Short mmCIF file of C-alpha atoms in Angstrom, two decimals:
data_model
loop_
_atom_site.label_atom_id
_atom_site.label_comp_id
_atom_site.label_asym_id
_atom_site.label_seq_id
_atom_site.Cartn_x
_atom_site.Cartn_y
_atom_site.Cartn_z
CA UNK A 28 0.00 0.00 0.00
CA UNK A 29 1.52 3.24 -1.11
CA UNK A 30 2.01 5.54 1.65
CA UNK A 31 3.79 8.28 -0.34
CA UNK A 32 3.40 9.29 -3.66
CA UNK A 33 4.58 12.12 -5.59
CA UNK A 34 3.16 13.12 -8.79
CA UNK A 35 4.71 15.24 -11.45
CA UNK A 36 6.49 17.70 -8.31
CA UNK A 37 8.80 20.70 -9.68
CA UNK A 38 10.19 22.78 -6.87
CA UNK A 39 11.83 26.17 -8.44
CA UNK A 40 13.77 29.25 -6.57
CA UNK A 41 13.80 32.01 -8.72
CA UNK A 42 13.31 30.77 -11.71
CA UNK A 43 16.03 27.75 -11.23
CA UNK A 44 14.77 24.43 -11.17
CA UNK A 45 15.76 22.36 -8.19
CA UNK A 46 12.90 19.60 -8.39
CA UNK A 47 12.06 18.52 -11.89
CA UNK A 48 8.92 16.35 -12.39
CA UNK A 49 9.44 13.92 -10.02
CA UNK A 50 7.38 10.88 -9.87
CA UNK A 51 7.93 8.66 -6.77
CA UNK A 52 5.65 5.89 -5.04
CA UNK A 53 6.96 4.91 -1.57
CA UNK A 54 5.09 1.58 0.06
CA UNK A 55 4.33 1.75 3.55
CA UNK A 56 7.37 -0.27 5.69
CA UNK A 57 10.08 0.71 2.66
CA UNK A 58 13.61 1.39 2.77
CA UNK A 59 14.08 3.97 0.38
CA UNK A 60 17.98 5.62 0.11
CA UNK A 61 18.54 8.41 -2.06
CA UNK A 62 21.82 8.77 -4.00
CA UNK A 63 23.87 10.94 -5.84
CA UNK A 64 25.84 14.27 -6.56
CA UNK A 65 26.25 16.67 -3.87
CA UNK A 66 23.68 19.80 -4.85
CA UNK A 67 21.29 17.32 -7.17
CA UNK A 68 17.80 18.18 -4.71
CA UNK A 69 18.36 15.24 -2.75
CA UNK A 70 17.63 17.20 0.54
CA UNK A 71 15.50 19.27 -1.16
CA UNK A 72 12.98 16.64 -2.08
CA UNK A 73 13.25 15.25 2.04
CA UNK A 74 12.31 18.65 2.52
CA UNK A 75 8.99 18.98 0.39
CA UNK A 76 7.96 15.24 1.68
CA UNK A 77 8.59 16.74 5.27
CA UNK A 78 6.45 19.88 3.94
CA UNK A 79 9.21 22.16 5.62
CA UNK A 80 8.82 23.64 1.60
CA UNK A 81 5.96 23.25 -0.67
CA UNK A 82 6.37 22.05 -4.66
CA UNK A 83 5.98 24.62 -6.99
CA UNK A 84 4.11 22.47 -8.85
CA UNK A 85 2.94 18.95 -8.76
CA UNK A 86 1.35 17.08 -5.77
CA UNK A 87 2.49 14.82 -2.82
CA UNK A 88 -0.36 12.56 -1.36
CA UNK A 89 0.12 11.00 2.36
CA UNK A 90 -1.76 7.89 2.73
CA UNK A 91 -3.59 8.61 -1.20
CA UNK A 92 -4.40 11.85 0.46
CA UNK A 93 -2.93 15.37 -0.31
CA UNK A 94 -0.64 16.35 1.94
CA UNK A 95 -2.25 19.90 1.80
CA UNK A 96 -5.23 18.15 3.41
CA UNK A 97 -3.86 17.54 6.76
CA UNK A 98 -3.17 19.90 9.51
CA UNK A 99 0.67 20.29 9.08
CA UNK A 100 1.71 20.00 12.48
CA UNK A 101 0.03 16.60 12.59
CA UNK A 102 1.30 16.04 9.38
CA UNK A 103 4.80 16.31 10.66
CA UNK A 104 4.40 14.32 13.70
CA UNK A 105 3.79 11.00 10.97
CA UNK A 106 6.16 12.52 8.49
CA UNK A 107 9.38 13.00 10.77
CA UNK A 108 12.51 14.88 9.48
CA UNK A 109 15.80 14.47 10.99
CA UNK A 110 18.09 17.13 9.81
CA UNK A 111 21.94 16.39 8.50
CA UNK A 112 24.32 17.86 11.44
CA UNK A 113 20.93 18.91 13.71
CA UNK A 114 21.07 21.45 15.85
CA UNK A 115 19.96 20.91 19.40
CA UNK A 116 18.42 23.21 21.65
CA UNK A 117 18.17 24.57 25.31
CA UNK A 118 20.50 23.40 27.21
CA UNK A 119 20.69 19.92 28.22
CA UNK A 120 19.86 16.64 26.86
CA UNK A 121 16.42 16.37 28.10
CA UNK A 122 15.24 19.85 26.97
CA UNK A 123 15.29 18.35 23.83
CA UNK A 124 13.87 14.61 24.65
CA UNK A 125 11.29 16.55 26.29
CA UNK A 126 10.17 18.79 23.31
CA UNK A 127 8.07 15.50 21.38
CA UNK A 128 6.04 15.32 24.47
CA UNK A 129 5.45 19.22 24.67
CA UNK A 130 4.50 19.41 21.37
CA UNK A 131 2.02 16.80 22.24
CA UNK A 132 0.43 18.40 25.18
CA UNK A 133 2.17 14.93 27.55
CA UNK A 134 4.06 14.33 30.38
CA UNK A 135 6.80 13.00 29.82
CA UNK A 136 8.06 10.01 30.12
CA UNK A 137 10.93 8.78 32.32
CA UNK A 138 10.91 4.76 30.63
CA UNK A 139 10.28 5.57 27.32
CA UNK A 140 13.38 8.13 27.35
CA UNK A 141 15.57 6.00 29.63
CA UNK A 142 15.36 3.04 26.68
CA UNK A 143 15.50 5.10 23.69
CA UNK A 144 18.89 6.79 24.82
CA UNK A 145 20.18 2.74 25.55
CA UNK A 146 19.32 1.95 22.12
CA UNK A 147 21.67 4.43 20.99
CA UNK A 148 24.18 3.65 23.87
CA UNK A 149 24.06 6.56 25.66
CA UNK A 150 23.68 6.29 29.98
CA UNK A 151 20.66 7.73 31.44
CA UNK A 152 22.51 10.24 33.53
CA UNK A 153 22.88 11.75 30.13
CA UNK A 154 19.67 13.38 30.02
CA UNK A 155 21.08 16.18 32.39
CA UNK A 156 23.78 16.37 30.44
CA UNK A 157 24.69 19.91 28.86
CA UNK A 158 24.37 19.68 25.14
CA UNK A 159 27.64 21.92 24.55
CA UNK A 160 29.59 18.76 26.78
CA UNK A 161 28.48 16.20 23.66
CA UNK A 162 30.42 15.00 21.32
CA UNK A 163 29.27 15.29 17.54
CA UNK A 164 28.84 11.77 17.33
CA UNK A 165 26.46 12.08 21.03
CA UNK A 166 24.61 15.10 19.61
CA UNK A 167 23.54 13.27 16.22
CA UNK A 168 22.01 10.28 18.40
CA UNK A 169 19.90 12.41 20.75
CA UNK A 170 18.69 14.67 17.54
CA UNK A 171 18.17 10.84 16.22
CA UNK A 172 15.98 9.37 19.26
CA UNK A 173 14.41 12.85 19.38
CA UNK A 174 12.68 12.04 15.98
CA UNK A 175 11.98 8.13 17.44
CA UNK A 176 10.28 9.21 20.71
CA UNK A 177 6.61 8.98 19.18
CA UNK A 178 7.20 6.46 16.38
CA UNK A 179 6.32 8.31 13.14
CA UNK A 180 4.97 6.41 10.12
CA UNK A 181 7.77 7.89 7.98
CA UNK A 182 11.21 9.00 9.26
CA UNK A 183 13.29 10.96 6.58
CA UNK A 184 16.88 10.83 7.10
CA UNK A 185 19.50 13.65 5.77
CA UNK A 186 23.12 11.90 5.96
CA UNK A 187 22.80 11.33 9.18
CA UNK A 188 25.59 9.74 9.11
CA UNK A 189 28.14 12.36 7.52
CA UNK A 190 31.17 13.34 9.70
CA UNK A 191 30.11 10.21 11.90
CA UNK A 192 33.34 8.20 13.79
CA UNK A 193 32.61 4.33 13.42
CA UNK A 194 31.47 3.30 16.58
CA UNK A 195 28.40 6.13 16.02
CA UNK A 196 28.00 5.41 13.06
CA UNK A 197 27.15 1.61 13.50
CA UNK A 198 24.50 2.64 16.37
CA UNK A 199 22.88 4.85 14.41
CA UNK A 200 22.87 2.08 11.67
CA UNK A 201 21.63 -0.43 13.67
CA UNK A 202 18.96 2.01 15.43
CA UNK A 203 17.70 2.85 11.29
CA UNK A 204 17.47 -1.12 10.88
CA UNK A 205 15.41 -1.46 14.35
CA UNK A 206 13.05 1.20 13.21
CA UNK A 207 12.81 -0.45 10.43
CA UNK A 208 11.65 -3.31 11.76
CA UNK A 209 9.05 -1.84 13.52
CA UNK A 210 7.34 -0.90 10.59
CA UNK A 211 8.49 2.65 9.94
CA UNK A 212 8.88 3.55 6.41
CA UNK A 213 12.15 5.04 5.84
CA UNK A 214 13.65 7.14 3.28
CA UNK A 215 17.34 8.04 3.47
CA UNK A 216 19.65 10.26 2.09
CA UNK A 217 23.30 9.23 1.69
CA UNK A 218 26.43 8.84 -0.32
CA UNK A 219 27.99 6.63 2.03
CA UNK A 220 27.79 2.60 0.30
CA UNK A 221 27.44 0.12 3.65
CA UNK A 222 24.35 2.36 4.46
CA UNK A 223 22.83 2.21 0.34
CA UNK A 224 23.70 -1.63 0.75
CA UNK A 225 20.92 -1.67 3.76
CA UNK A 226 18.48 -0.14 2.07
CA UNK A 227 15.73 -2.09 -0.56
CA UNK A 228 15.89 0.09 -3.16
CA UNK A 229 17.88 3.00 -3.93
CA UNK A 230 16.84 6.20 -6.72
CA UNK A 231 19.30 8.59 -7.74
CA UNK A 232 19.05 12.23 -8.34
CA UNK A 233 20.71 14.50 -10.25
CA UNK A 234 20.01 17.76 -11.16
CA UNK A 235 16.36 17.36 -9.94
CA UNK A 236 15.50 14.10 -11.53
CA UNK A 237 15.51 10.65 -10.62
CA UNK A 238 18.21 9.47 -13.17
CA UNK A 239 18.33 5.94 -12.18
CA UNK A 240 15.89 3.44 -9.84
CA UNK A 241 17.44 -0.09 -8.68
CA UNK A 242 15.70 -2.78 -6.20
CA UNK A 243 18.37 -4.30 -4.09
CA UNK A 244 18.30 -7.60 -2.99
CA UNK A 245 18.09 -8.42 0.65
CA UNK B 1 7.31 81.33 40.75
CA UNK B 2 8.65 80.58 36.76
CA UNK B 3 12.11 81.13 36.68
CA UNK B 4 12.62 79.90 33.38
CA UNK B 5 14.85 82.23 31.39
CA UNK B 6 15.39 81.04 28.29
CA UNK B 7 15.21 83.80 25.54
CA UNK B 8 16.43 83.84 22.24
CA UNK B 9 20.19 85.36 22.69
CA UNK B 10 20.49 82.63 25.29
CA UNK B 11 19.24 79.62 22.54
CA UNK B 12 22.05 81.49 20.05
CA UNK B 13 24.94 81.25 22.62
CA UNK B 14 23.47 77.51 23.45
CA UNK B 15 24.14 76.86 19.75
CA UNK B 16 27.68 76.74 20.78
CA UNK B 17 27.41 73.13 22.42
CA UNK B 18 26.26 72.18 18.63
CA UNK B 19 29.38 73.19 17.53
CA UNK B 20 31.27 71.08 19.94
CA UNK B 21 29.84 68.42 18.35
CA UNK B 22 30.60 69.31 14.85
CA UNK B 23 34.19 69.91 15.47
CA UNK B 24 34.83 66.70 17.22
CA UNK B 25 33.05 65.13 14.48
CA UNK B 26 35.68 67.37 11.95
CA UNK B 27 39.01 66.60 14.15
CA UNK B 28 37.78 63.02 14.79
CA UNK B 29 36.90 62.43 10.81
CA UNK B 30 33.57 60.99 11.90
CA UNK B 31 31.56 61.98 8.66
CA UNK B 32 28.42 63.59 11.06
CA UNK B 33 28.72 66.91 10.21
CA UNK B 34 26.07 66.89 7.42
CA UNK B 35 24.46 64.32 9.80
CA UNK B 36 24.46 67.35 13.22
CA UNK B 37 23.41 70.31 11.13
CA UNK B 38 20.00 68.32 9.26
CA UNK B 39 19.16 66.51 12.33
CA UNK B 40 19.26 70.02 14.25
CA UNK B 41 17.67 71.80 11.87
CA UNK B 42 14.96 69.18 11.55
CA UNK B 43 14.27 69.55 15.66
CA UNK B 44 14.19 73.07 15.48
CA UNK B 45 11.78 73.29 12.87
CA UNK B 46 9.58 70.58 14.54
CA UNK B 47 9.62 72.29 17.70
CA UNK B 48 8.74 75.75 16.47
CA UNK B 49 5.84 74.39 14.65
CA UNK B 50 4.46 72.05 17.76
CA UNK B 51 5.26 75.06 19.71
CA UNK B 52 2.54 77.01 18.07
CA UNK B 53 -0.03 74.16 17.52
CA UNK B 54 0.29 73.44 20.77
CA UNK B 55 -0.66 76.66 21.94
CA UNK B 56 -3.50 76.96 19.63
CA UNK B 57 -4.69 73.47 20.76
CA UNK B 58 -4.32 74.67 24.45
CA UNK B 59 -6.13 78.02 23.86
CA UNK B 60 -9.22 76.41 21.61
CA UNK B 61 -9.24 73.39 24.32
CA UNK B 62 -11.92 71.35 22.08
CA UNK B 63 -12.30 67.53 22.88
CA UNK B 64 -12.13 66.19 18.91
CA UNK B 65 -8.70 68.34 18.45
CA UNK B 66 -7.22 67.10 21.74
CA UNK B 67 -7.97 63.33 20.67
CA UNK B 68 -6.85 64.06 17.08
CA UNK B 69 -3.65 65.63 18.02
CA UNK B 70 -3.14 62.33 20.67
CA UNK B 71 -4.19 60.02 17.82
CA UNK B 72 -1.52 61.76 15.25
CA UNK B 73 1.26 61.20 18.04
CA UNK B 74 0.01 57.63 18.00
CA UNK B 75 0.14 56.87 14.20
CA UNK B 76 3.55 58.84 14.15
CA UNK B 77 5.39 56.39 17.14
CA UNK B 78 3.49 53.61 14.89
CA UNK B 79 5.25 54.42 11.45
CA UNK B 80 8.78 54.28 13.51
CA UNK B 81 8.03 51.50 15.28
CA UNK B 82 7.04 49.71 12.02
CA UNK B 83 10.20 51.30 10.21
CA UNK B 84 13.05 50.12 13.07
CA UNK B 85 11.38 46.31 11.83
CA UNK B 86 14.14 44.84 10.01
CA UNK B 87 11.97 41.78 9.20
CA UNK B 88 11.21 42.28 5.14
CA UNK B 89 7.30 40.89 5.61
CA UNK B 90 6.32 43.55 8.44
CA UNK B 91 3.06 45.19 9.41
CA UNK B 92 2.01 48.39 9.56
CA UNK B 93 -0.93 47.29 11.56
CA UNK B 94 0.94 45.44 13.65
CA UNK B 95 2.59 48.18 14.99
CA UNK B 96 -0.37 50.66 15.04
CA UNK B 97 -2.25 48.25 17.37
CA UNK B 98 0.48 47.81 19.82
CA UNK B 99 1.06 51.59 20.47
CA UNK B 100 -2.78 52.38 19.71
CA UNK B 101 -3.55 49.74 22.75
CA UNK B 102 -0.07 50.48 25.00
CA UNK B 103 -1.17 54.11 24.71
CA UNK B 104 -4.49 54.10 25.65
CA UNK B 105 -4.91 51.68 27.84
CA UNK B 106 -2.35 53.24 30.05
CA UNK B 107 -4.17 56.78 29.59
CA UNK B 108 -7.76 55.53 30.23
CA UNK B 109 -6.22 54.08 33.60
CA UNK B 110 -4.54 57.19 34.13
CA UNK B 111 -7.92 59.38 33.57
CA UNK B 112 -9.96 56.76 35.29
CA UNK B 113 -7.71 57.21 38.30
CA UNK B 114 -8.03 61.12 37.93
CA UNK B 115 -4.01 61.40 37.81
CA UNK B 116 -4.29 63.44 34.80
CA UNK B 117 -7.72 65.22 33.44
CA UNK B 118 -8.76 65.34 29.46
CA UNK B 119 -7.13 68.73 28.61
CA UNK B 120 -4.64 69.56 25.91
CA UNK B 121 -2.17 70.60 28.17
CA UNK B 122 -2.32 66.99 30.12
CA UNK B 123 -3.71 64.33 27.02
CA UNK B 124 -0.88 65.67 24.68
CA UNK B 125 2.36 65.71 26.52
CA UNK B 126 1.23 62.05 27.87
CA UNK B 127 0.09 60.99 24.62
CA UNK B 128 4.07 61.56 23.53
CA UNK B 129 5.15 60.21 26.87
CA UNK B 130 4.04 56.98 26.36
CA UNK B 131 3.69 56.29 22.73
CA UNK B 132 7.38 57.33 22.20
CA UNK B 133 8.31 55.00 25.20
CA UNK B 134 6.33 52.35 23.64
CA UNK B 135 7.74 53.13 19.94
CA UNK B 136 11.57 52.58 21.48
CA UNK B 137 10.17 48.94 23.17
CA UNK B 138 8.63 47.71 20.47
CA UNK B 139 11.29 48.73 18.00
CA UNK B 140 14.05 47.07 20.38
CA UNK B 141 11.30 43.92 20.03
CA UNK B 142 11.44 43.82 16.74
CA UNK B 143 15.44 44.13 16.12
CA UNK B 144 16.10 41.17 18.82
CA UNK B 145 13.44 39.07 17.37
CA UNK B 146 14.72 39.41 13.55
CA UNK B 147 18.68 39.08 15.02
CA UNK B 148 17.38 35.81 16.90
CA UNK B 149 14.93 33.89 13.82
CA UNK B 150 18.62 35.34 12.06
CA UNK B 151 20.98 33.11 14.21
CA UNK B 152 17.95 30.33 15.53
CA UNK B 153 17.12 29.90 11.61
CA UNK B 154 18.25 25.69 11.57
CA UNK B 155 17.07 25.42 15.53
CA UNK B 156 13.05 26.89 14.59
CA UNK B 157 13.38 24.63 11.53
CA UNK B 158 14.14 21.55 13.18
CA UNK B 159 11.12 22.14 15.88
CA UNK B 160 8.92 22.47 13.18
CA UNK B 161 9.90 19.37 11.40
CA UNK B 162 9.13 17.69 15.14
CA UNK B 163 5.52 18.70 14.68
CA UNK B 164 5.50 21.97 16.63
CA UNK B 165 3.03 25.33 15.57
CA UNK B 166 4.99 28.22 14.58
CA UNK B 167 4.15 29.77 18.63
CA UNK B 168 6.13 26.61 20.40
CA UNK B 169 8.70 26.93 17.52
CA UNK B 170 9.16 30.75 17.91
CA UNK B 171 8.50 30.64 21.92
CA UNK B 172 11.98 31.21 23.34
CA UNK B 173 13.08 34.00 20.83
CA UNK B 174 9.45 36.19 21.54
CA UNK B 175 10.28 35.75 25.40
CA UNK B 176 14.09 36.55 24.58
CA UNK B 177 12.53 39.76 22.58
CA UNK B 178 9.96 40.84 25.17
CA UNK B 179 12.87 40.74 27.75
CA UNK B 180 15.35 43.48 25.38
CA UNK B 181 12.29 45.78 24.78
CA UNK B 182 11.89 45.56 28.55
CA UNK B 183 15.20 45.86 29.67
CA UNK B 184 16.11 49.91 29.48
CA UNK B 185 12.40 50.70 31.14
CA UNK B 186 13.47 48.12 34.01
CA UNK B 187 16.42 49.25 34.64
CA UNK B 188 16.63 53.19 34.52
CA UNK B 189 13.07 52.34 36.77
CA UNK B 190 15.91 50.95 38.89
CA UNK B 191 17.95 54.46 38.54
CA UNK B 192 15.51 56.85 38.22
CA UNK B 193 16.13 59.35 41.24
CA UNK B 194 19.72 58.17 41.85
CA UNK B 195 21.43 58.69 38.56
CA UNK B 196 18.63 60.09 36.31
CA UNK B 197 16.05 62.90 37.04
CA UNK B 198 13.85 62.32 34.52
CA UNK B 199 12.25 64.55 32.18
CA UNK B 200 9.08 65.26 33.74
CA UNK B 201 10.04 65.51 37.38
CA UNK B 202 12.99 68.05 35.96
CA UNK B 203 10.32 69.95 33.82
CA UNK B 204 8.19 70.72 37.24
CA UNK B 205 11.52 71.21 39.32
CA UNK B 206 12.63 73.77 36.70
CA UNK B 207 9.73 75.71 36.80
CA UNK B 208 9.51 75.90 40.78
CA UNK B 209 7.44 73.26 41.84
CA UNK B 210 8.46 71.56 44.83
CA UNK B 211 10.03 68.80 44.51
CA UNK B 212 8.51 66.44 46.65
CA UNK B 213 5.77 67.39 44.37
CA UNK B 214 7.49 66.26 41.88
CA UNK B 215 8.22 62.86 42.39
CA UNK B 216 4.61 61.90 42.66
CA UNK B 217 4.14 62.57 38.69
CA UNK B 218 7.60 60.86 38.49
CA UNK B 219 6.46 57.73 40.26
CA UNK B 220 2.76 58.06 38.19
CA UNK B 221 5.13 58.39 34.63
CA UNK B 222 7.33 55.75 36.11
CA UNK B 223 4.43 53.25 36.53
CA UNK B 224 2.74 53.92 33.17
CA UNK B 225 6.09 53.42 31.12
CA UNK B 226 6.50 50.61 32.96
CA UNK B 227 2.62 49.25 31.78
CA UNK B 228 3.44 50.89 28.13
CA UNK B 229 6.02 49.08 27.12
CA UNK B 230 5.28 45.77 28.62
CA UNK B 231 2.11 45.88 26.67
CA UNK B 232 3.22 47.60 23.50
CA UNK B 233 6.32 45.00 23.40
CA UNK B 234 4.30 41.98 24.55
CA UNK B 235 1.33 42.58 21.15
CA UNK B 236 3.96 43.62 18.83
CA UNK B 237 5.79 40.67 19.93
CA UNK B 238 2.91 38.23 19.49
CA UNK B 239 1.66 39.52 16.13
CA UNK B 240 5.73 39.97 14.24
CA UNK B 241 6.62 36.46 15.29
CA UNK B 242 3.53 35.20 12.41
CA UNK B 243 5.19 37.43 9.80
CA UNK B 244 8.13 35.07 9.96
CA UNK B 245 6.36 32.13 8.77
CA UNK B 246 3.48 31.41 6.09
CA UNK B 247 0.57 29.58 5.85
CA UNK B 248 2.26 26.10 6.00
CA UNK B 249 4.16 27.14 8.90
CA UNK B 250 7.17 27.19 7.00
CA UNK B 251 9.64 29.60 7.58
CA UNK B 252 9.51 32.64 5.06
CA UNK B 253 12.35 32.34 3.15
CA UNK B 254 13.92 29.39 5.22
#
């Protein structure tokens, strides 16, 4: 069942195409990675699914629904975004665990934290943990599990795991697979070939356009 | 009892100080020359002519001029309040409300309470009281607000891509804002007596009134700048946040 489709979408800043008619039909528990030159609307396209931009022209449809039609803040709460080198905010560890459940109007919760940060190998004594003290490999898995703490239906990933030392990166890899599991739809941006090998199917861009689409094997 | 003795000859030799100013800015190479002579020129002229409207106002003492005359000193703050907004997608109207409201709320409490009476010589020189202290809050709101969506631009983003409304997103930065417009009313309240004597309260003093006198209009103007610019800063705060994001709660030109 498709849970993201996009039909004919041209995105365009002043008068410069950076999305050029791209068609796209995502299934619902995918592993999508998107490939290719630096600058070719590969973030850009993340971007419009996540609606943090809207398409020129074109449509996206959310569950054979247009994403127009939903409330966008719910909207993002099932489409989740995690930026490429995220920022974090406040000034510890749990002012930003926290924000999910204040954007949701809960309480937060102490168990539901307390295993997220283990899944990404980081203590619970963390959580009061100043967010200048982390390292950038720390700070990418809390912007990670910050994304993870109300499991979206889609989780778009911007080379998350650019500038990443190994031992990161393979948590974060392993946390991606996980989520996978669990039914989340994922579509990932990346250059980097152990995380395309992951994936099901991989689409290149270049210059705005899907150049080339392959199914991988698992 | 009006020892005032400011004539003519005396404003000519007081020109002098002006030309302090110029020839520091001449020895120091500071370029304000041009920038002294307009800018004095400018006051003078304004004064001369509010001089003489205000005494016709004051002698014809007629309820619909009084109001018009408050309501011109209201649009006025409004336009420079709207101009110091560095934010490309500002509101007039934004602007206008927050002074129209700062203003006269603070006034009607100030009638209500039979501090001041509705004459000319009282609603005007209030009317500039607060709407210019208002004007310099809200403009202060609006410069701290556009430095911080500035140098917060990736933070705002990424709380919007976690599902938050434009308000959560923007929350810290229009508290952060409120604070700076607040700050200089806060703390010269903190001064006023011990380092400052403030217009008003030197304005009776100079002509004879006795100082303990005095203070009482500088505690009332204290308390209503106070009120003026935590309301003026707090709606123009509220409303300029919106004009950084659209209808999809993107960020304008994020």
């Amino acid at each position: 069942m498709s849970i993201l489709t996009m039909r004919q979408v041209d995105f365009v800043v002043e008068e410069k195409p950076i999305i050029n008619g791209i068609n796209l039909q995502v299934n619902s528990g995918d592993y999508l990675t998107i490939s290719g030159p630096s600058g070719g609307g590969k973030s850009t396209l993340l971007k419009l699914i996540a609606t943090l931009l809207t398409p020129t022209s074109g449509e996206i449809l959310f569950n054979n629904q247009a994403q127009a039609s939903y409330p966008t803040t719910d909207y993002r709460k099932e489409v989740s975004y995690c930026f490429q080198q995220p920022t974090l905010f406040g000034e510890t560890v749990q002012d930003n665990l926290a924000f999910p459940f204040l954007v949701r109007g809960k309480a937060f919760e102490q168990a539901k934290v307390d295993h997220l940060l283990d899944l990404v190998d980081l203590p619970e004594s963390y959580l009061t943990k100043k967010i200048t003290e982390l390292s950038g490999g720390e700070r990418q898995r809390v912007a990670l599990i910050r994304n993870l703490i109300f499991l979206p239906k889609v989780l778009l990933l911007d080379e998350v795991t650019v500038g990443l030392d190994s031992a990161s990166k393979a948590i974060v890899k392993k946390l991606i697979q996980r989520v996978h599991a669990d039914g989340v739809t994922i579509l990932l941006v990346t250059h980097e070939s152990d995380i395309l090998a992951q994936a099901q199917q991989v689409i290149w861009i270049k210059e705005g356009k899907i150049v080339d689409e392959s199914a991988i094997s698992q | 009892m009006n020892q005032l003795s400011v004539n003519n000859l005396s404003l000519v030799f007081s020109f002098a100080l002006v030309l302090i100013g110029v020839a520091i800015s001449e020895r120091e190479k500071l370029n304000l020359t041009k920038d002294i002579f307009y800018s004095i020129a400018r006051a003078v002229i304004q004064l001369i002519i509010v001089g003489y409207l205000l005494k016709y106002i004051f002698r014809v003492n007629n309820v619909v001029l009084t109001s018009a005359m408050s309501f011109f000193i209201v649009l006025n703050a409004a336009w420079n309040a709207y101009k110091r907004n560095p934010n490309q997608h500002k509101r007039y109207l934004d602007s206008l409300i927050a002074i129209f409201v700062s203003t006269y709320v603070t006034m009607g409490v100030l009638i209500a309470s039979g501090a001041i009476k509705f004459v000319p010589s009282q609603i005007i020189p209030i009317s500039g009281m607060i709407a210019s202290n208002s004007m310099v809050g809200i403009g202060l709101c609006y410069r701290s607000m556009n430095q911080q969506f500035h140098d917060q631009h990736q933070q705002i983003l990424e709380k919007l891509a976690l599902g938050a409304d434009k308000k959560l997103a923007s929350l810290p930065i229009l508290r952060a804002s409120i604070k700076t417009a607040m700050q200089p009313t806060i703390d010269s309240a903190k001064t006023v007596g011990l380092v400052s004597l403030p217009g008003m309260m030197s304005g009776l003093i100079f002509a004879g009134v006795d100082p303990v006198r005095a203070i009482k209009y500088q505690i009332m103007v204290t308390f209503m700048l106070m009120t003026t610019t935590s309301l003026g800063s707090i709606i123009a705060g509220y409303a300029a946040y919106q004009n950084y994001f659209n209808a999809q709660d993107q960020l304008i030109d994020g």
